Coordinates of C-alpha atoms and ligand atoms in Angstrom, one line a residue:
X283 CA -72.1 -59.8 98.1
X284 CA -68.9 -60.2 96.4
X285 CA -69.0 -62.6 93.3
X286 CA -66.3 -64.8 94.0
X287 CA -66.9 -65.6 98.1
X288 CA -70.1 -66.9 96.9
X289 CA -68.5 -70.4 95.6
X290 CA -69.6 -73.2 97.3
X291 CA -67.1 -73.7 100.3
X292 CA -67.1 -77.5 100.4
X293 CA -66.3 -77.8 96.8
X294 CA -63.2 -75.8 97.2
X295 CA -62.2 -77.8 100.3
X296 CA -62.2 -81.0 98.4
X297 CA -60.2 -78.9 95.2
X298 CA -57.7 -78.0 97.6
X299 CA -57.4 -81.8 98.8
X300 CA -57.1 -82.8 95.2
X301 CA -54.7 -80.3 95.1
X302 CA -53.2 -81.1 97.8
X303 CA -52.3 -84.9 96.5
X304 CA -51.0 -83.5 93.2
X305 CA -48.3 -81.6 95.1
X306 CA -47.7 -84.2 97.3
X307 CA -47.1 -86.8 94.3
X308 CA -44.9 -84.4 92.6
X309 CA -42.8 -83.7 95.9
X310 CA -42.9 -87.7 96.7
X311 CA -41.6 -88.7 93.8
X312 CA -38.6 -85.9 93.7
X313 CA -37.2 -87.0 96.5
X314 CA -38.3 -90.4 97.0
X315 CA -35.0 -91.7 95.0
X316 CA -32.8 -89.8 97.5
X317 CA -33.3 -92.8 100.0
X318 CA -33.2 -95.3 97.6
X319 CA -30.1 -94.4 95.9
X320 CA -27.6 -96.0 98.3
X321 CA -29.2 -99.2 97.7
X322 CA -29.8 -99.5 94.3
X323 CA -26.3 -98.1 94.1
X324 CA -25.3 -100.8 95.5
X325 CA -27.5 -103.6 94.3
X326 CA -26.6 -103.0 90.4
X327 CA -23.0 -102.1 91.2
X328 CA -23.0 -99.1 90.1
X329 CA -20.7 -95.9 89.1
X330 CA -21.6 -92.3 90.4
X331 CA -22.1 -91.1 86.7
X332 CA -25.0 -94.3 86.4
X333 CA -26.6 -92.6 89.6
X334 CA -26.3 -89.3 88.0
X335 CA -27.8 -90.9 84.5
X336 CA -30.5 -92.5 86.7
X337 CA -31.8 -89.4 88.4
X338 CA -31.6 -87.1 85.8
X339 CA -33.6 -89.4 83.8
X340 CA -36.9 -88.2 85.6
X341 CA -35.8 -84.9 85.2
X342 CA -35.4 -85.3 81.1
X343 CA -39.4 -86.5 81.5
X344 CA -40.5 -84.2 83.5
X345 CA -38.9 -81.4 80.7
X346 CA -40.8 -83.5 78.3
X347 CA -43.9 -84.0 80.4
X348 CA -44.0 -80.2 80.9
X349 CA -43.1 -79.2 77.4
X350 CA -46.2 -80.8 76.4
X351 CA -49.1 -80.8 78.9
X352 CA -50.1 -76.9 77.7
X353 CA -51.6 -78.1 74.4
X354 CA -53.1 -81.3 76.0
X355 CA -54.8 -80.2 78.8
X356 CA -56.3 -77.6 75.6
X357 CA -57.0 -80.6 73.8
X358 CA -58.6 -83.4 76.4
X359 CA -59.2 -80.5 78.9
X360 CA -57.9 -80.5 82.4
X361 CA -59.8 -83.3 84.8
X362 CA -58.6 -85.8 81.8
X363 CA -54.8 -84.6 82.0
X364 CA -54.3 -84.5 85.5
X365 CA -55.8 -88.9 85.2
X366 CA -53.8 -89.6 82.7
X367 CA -51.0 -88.4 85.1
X368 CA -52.2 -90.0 88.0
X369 CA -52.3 -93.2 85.4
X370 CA -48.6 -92.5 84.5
X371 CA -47.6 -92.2 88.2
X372 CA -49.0 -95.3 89.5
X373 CA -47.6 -97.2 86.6
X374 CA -44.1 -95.4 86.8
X375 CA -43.9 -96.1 90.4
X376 CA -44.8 -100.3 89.9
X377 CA -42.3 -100.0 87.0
X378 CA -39.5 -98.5 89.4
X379 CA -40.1 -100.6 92.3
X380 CA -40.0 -103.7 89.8
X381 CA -36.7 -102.6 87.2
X382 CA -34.4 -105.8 87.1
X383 CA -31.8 -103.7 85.7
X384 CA -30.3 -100.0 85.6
X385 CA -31.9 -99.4 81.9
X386 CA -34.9 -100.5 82.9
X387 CA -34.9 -98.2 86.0
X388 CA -33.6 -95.7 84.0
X389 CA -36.7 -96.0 82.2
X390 CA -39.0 -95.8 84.7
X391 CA -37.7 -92.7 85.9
X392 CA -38.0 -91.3 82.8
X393 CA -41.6 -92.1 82.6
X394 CA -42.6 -91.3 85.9
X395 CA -41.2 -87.7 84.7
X396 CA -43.5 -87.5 82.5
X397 CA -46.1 -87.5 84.8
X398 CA -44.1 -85.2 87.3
X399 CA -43.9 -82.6 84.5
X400 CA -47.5 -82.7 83.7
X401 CA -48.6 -82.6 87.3
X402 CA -46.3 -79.5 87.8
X403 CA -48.3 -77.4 85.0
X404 CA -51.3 -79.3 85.2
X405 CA -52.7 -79.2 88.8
X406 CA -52.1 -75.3 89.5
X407 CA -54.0 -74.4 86.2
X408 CA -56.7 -76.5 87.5
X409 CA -56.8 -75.1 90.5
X410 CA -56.3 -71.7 89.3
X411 CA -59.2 -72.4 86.8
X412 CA -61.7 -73.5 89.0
X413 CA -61.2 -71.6 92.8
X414 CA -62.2 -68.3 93.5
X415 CA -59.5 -65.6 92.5
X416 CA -59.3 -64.6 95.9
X417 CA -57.5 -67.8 96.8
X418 CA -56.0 -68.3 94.1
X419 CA -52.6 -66.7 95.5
X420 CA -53.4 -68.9 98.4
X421 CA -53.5 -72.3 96.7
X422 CA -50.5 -71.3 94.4
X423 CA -48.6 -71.5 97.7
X424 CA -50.3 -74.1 99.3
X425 CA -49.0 -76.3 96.0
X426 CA -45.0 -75.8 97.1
X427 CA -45.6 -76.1 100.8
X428 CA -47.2 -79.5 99.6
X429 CA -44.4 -80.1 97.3
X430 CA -42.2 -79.7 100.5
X431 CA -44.4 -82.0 102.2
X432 CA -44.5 -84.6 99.6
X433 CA -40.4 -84.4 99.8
X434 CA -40.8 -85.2 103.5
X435 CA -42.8 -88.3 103.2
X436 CA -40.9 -89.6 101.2
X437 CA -37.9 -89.2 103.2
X438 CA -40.0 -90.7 106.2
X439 CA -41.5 -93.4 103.8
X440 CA -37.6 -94.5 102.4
X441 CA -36.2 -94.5 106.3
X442 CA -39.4 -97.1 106.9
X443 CA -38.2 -99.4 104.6
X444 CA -34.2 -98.8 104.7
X445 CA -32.6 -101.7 106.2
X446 CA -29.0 -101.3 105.9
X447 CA -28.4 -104.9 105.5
X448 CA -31.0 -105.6 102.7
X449 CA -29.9 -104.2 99.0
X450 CA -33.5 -104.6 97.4
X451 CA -34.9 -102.3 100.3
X452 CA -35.2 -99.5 97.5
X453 CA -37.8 -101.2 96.3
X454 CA -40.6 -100.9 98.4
X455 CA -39.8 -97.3 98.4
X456 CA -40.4 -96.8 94.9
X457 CA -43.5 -99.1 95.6
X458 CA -44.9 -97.0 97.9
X459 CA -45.5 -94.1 95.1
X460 CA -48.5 -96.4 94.1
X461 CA -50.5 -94.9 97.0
X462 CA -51.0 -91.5 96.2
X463 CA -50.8 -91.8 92.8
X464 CA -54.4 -94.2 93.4
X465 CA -55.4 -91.2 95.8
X466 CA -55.3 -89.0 93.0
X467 CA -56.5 -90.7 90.3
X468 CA -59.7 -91.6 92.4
X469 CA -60.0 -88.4 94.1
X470 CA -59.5 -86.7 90.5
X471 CA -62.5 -89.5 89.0
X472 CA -65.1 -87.5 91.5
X473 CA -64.1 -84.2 90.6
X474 CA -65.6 -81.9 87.6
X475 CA -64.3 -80.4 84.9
X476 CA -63.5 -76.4 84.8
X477 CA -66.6 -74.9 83.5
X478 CA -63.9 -72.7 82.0
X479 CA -62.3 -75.1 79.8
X480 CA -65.9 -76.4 79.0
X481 CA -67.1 -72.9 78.2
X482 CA -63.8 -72.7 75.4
X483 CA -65.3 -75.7 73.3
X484 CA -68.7 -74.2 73.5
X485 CA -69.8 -77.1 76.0
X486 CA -72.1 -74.4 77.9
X487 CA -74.9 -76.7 79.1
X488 CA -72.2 -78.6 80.6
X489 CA -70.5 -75.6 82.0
X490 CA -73.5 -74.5 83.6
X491 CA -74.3 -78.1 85.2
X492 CA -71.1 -77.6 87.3
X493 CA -71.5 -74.1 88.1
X494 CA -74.4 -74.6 89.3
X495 CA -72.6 -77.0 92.0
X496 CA -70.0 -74.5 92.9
X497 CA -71.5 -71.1 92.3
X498 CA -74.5 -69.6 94.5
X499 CA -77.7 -69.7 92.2
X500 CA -78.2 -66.2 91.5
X501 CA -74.4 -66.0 90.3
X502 CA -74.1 -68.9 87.5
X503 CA -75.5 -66.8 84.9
X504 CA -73.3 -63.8 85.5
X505 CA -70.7 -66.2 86.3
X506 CA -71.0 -67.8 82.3
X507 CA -71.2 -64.5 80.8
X508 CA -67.7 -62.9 82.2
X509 CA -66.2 -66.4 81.3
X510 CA -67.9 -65.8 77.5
X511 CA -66.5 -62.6 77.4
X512 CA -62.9 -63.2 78.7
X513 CA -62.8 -66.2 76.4
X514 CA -63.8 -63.7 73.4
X515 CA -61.3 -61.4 74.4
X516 CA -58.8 -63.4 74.7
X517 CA -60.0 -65.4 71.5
X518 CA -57.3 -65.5 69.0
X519 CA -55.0 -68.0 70.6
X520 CA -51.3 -66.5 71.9
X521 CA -48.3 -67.8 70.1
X522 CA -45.0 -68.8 71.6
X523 CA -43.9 -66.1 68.9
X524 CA -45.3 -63.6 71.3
X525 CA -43.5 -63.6 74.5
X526 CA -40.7 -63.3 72.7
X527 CA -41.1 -59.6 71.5
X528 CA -38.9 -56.9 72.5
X529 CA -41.7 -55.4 75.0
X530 CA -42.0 -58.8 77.3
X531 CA -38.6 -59.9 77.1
X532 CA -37.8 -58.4 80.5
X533 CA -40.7 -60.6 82.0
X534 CA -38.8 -63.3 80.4
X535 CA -35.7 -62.8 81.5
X536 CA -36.8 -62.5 84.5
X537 CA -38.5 -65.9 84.6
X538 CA -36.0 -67.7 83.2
X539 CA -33.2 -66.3 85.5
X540 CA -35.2 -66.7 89.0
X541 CA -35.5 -70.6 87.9
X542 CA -31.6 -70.2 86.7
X543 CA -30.4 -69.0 90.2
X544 CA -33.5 -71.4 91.8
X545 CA -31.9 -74.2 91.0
X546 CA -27.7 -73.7 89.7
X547 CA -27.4 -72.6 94.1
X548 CA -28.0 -76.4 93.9
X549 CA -30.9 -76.8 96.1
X550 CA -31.9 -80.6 94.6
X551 CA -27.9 -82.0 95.2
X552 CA -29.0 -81.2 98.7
X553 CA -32.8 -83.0 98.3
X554 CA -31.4 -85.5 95.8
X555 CA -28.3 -86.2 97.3
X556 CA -28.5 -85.5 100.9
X557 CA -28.1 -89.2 102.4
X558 CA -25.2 -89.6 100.0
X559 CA -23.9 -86.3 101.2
X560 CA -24.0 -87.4 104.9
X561 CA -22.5 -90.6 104.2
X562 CA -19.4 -89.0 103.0
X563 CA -19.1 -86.8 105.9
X564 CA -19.3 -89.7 108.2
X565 CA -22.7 -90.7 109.2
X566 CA -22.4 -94.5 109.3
X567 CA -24.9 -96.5 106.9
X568 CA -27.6 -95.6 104.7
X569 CA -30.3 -95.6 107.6
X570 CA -28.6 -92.9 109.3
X571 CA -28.0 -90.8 106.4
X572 CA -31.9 -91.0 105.4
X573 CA -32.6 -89.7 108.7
X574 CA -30.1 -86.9 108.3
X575 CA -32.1 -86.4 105.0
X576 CA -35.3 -86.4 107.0
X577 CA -34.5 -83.4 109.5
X578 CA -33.9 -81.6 105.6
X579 CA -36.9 -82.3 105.0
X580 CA -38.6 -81.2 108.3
X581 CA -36.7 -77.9 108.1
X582 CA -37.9 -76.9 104.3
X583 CA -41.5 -77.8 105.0
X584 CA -41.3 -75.2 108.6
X585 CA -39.6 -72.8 106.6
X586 CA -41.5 -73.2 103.8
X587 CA -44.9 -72.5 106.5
X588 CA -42.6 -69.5 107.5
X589 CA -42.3 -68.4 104.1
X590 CA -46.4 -67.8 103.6
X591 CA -46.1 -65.4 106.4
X592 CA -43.5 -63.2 105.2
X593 CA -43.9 -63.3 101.7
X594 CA -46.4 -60.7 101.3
X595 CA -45.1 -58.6 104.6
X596 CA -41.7 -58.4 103.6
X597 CA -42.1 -58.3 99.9
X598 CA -40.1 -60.3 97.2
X599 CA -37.2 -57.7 97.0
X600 CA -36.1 -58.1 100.6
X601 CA -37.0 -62.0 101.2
X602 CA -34.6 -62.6 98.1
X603 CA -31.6 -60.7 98.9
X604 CA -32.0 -62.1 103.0
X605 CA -32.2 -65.7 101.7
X606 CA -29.9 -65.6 99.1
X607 CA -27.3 -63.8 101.1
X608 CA -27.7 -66.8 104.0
X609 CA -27.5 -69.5 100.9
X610 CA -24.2 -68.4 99.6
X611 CA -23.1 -67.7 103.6
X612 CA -23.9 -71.4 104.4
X613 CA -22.7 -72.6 101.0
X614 CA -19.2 -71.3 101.7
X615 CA -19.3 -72.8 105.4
X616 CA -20.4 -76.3 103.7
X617 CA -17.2 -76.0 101.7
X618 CA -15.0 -74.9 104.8
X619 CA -16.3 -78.1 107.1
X620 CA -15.5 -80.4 103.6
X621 CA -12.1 -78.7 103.2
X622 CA -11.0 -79.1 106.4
X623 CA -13.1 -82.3 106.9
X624 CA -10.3 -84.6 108.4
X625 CA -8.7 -82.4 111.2
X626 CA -12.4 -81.7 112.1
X627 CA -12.7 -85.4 113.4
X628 CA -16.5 -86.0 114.8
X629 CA -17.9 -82.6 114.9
X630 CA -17.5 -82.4 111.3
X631 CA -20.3 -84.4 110.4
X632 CA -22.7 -82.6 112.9
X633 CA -21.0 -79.0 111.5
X634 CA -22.2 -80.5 107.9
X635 CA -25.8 -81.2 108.5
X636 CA -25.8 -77.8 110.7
X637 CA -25.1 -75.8 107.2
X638 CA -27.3 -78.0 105.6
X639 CA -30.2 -76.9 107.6
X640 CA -29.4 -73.2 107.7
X641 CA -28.9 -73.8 104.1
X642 CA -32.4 -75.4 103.3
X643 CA -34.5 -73.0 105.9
X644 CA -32.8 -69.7 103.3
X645 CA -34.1 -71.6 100.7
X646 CA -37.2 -72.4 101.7
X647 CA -38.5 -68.5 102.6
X648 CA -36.8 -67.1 99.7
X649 CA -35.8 -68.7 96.0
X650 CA -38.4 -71.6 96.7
X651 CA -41.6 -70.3 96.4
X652 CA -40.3 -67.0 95.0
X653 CA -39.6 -68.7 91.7
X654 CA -43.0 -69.8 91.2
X655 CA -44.5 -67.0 92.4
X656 CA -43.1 -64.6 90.0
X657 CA -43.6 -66.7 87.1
X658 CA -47.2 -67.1 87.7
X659 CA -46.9 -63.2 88.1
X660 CA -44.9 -61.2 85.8
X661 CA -46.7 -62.1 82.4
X662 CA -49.6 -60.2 80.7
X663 CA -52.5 -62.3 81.1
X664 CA -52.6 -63.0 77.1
X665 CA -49.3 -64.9 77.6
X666 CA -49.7 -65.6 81.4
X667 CA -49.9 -69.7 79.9
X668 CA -47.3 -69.8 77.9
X669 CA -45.0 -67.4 79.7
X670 CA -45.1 -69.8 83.3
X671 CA -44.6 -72.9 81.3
X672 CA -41.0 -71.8 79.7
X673 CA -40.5 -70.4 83.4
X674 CA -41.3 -74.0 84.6
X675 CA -39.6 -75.9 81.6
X676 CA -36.2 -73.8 82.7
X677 CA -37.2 -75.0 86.1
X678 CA -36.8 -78.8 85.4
X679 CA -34.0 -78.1 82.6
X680 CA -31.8 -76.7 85.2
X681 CA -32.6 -78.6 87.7
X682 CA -31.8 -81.9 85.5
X683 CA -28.8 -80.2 84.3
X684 CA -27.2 -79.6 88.2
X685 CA -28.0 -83.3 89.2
X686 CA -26.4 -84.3 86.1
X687 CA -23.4 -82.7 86.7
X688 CA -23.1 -82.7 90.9
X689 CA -20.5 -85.7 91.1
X690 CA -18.8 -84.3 87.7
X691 CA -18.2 -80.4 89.3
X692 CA -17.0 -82.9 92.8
X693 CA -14.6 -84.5 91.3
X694 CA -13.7 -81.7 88.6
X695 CA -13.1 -79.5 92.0
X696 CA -11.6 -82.3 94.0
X697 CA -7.7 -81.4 94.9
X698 CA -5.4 -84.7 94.7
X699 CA -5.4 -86.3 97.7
X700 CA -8.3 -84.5 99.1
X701 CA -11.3 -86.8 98.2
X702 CA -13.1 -88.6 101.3
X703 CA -12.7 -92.3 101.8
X704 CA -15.6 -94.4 103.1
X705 CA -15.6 -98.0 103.3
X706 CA -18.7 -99.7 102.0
X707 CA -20.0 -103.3 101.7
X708 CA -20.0 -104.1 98.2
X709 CA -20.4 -107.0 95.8
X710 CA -16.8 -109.0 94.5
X711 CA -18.0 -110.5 91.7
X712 CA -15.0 -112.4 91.6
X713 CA -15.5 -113.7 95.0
X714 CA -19.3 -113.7 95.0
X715 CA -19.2 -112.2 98.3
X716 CA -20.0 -108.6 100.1
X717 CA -16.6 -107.2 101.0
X718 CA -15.7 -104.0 102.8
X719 CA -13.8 -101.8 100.1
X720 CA -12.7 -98.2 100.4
X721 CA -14.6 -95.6 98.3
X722 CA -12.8 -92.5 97.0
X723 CA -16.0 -90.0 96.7
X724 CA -13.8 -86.8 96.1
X725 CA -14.5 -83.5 98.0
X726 CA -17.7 -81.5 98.0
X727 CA -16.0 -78.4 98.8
X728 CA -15.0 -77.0 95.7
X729 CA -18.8 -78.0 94.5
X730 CA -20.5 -76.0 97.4
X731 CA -18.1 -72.9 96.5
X732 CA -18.8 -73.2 92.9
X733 CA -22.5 -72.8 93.7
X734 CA -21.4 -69.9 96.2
X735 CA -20.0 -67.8 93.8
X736 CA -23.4 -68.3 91.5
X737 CA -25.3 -67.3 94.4
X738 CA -23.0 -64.3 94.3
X739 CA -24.1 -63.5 90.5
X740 CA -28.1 -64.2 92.0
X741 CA -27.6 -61.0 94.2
X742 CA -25.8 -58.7 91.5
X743 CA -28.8 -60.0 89.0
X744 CA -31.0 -59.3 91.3
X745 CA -30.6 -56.2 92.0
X746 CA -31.2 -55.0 88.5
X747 CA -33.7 -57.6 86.9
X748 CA -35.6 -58.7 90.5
X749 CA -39.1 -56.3 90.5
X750 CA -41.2 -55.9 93.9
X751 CA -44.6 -57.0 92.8
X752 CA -45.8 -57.1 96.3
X753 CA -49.8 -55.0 96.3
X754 CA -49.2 -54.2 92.6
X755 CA -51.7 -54.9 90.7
X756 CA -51.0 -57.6 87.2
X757 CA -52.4 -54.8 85.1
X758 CA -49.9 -52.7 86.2
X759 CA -47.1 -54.9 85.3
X760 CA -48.2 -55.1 82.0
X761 CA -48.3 -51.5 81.8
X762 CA -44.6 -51.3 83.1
X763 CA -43.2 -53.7 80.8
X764 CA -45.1 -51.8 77.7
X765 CA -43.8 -48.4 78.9
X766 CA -39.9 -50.3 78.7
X767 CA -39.5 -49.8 82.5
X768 CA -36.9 -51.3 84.3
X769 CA -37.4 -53.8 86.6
X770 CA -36.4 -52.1 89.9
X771 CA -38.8 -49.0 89.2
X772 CA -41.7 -51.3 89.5
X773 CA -44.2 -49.6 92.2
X774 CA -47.3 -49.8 93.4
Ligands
BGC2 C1 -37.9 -76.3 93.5 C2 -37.5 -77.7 93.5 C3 -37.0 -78.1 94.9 C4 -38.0 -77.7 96.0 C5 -37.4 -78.0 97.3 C6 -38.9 -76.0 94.6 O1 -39.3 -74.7 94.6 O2 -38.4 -75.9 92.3 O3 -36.5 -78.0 92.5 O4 -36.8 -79.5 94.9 O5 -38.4 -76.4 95.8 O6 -38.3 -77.6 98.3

């Protein structure tokens, strides 16, 4: 019987639950501020560039948290890590339901980043260490489709408690962050170790003890002895020094570009921004723009269900070029309904979110799940570690550096006389009243064309650093990359 089918089936089924909630945290608390921006926008009073400041914040911790969380999850081991994030969560979520003032929020997010960061790198190693390799590509998957689903909740928890009348109502949506961050630190409390991580501080009675739970009898001691021998081999610890030599810089380029074009298409202005997006547009109060941001949602986590399917029929060469090519197409069409926003009248709003959702479903079958695919793919084992956390550190670096500059490139690209008027309630504080004031929140379109022509750059790029890795085998990557092949000659 094969080795690895012989793991205990239950075991796994409660790994992938556990895995399950650390996905979900991680989505929940990405896009759990999209909903609660309008309000806190309004309750402090303030600017676009403070909202920008404010969200980017968790992304600066999440950089941190995953710049990090390699050498402690070495150090404290893996089931310790993943608490202390659970820890950090619940904390960061009180903290940010709590703020009294924009610095303190600020603050928050920038904690609860931290544990976003470490969750991000943390939980798939954990998984990956401790399921059977033949799921592994399975779970890997079932991590973003979780992320996706996590994004949704939130969106359905913030509409819950958005009452367009109440400012503080973006409270009780940071609040709600509490509850699976208790989910996973309890769930996390009953779980073991990795025997793997056990086995690499010479813990092997330990090792054994949870083995034995997951592993048929007759395989734990053939089971210790290939994780003895792997840790041998792979004994002299790989430096960061290494993926930077000439022969692996391909793999590295190609990591740090899939995240590049991942994220500068700006997918998270859409996840992050979305309510505030169909606001300007012309859907009336924050309540209806959460629910426009809620159909976003529903359409990534489909797609993203779509995306399992097709990934290894299609291969990643195809699925790129087809869902890039419909990003920039629906990117450019986003622009057009902005441009032309006021002779539009009505239908412009509904043209908007139509985009948006074409947009989002591209996304979701191709440059979501492809980035992290390929990162977790295109490294030699030695460096397989290290190379996938730069890959995911350029993930949140990009990602914090396209939220922090969204309303900048609007207004940078914002013709005179072009920028979209709404009139929101907001505070006099001369009056001590709510007044209705016009807002000028300049024009998308030159934002959603800027991207455009980046996704235009993805597709050239592409097509000379994207490899097909579908049915090759990871040896035969490495092989490639020592041989100096180019990236579009990979077979299998
Ligand atoms: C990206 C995130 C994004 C999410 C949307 C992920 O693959 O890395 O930045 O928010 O997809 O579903």
């Amino acid at each position: 019987m094969d080795k690895e089918s012989t793991y205990n089936k239950n075991l796994v089924i409660i790994i992938a639950a556990v895995a399950a909630t650390g996905g979900l945290l991680f989505g929940f608390d990405t896009g759990v501020i999209s909903g609660a921006i309008p309000f806190f926008q309004r309750d402090f009073q303030l600017s676009n560039s403070m909202v920008e400041n404010i969200t980017t914040a968790g992304l600066i911790g999440a950089v941190i948290g995953a710049m990090f969380t390699g050498r402690l999850s070495d150090i404290f081991g893996r089931k310790k890590t993943i608490l202390g994030a659970a820890i950090i969560f619940v904390i960061g979520a009180g903290w940010s339901g709590w703020a009294p003032n924009p610095h303190s929020l600020i603050i928050a997010r920038l904690f609860i980043g931290l544990a976003i960061g470490i969750s991000s790198f943390s939980v798939p190693l954990y998984i990956a260490e401790i399921s059977p390799t033949n799921l592994r590509g399975r779970l890997v998957s079932l991590f973003q489709l979780l992320i996706t689903i996590g994004i949704l909740v939130s969106y359905l928890s913030d509409l819950a408690f958005a009452h367009n009348s109440d400012l503080a109502s973006w409270r009780p949506m940071f609040y709600m962050g509490i509850v699976p961050g208790l989910i996973l630190l309890v769930g996390m409390l009953f779980l073991p170790e990795t025997p793997r991580w056990l086995m690499s501080k010479g813990r092997e009675d330990e090792s054994r003890r949870i083995l034995k739970k997951i592993e048929e009898p007759g395989e734990i001691e053939a089971s210790l002895q290939r994780m003895k021998d792997e840790i041998e081999k792979y004994k002299e610890r790989a430096t960061f020094r290494e993926v930077f030599k000439p022969w692996l810089r391909t793999a590295l380029m190609i990591a740090v570009g899939i995240m590049f074009f991942q994220q500068f298409v700006g997918i998270n202005t859409v996840i992050y921004y979305s309510p505030k997006i169909f606001m300007i547009v012309g859907f009336e109060g924050a309540r209806a723009a959460i629910w426009g941001a809620v159909s976003v949602g529903v359409v990534n986590v489909a797609f993203t269900v779509l995306s399992l399917f097709m990934i290894d029929k299609l291969g990643r060469r195809k699925l790129y070029f087809i869902g890039l090519s419909g990003i920039v197409f629906s990117l450019f069409a986003l622009g057009l309904v902005f441009a032309f926003h006021s002779s539009l009248g009505t239908e412009g709003k509904w043209l908007a979110i139509i985009f948006v959702w074409i947009y989002i479903a591209f996304f979701a079958i191709s440059l979501g799940p492809l980035g992290w695919l390929f990162i977790s793919e295109i490294f030699p084992m030695r460096v397989r570690g290290i190379g996938s956390s730069i890959g995911s550190l350029s993930n949140w670096l990009f990602n914090g550096v396209v939220a922090f500059t969204f309303f900048k490139i609007v207004k940078l690209f914002t013709a005179s006389g072009s920028g979209i008027i709404t009139h929101e309630k907001l505070y006099d504080a001369a009056t001590h009243t709510f007044t209705m004031q016009a807002v000028n929140n300049g024009n998308p379109a030159g934002a959603f064309w800027f991207y455009a022509v980046i996704g235009v750059l993805g597709l050239v790029w592409g097509y000379f650093y994207l490899p097909e890795t579908k049915g090759v085998p990871l040896e035969k990557i490495e092989e490639h990359w020592r041989q100096g092949g180019k990236p579009r000659d990979l077979k299998g």
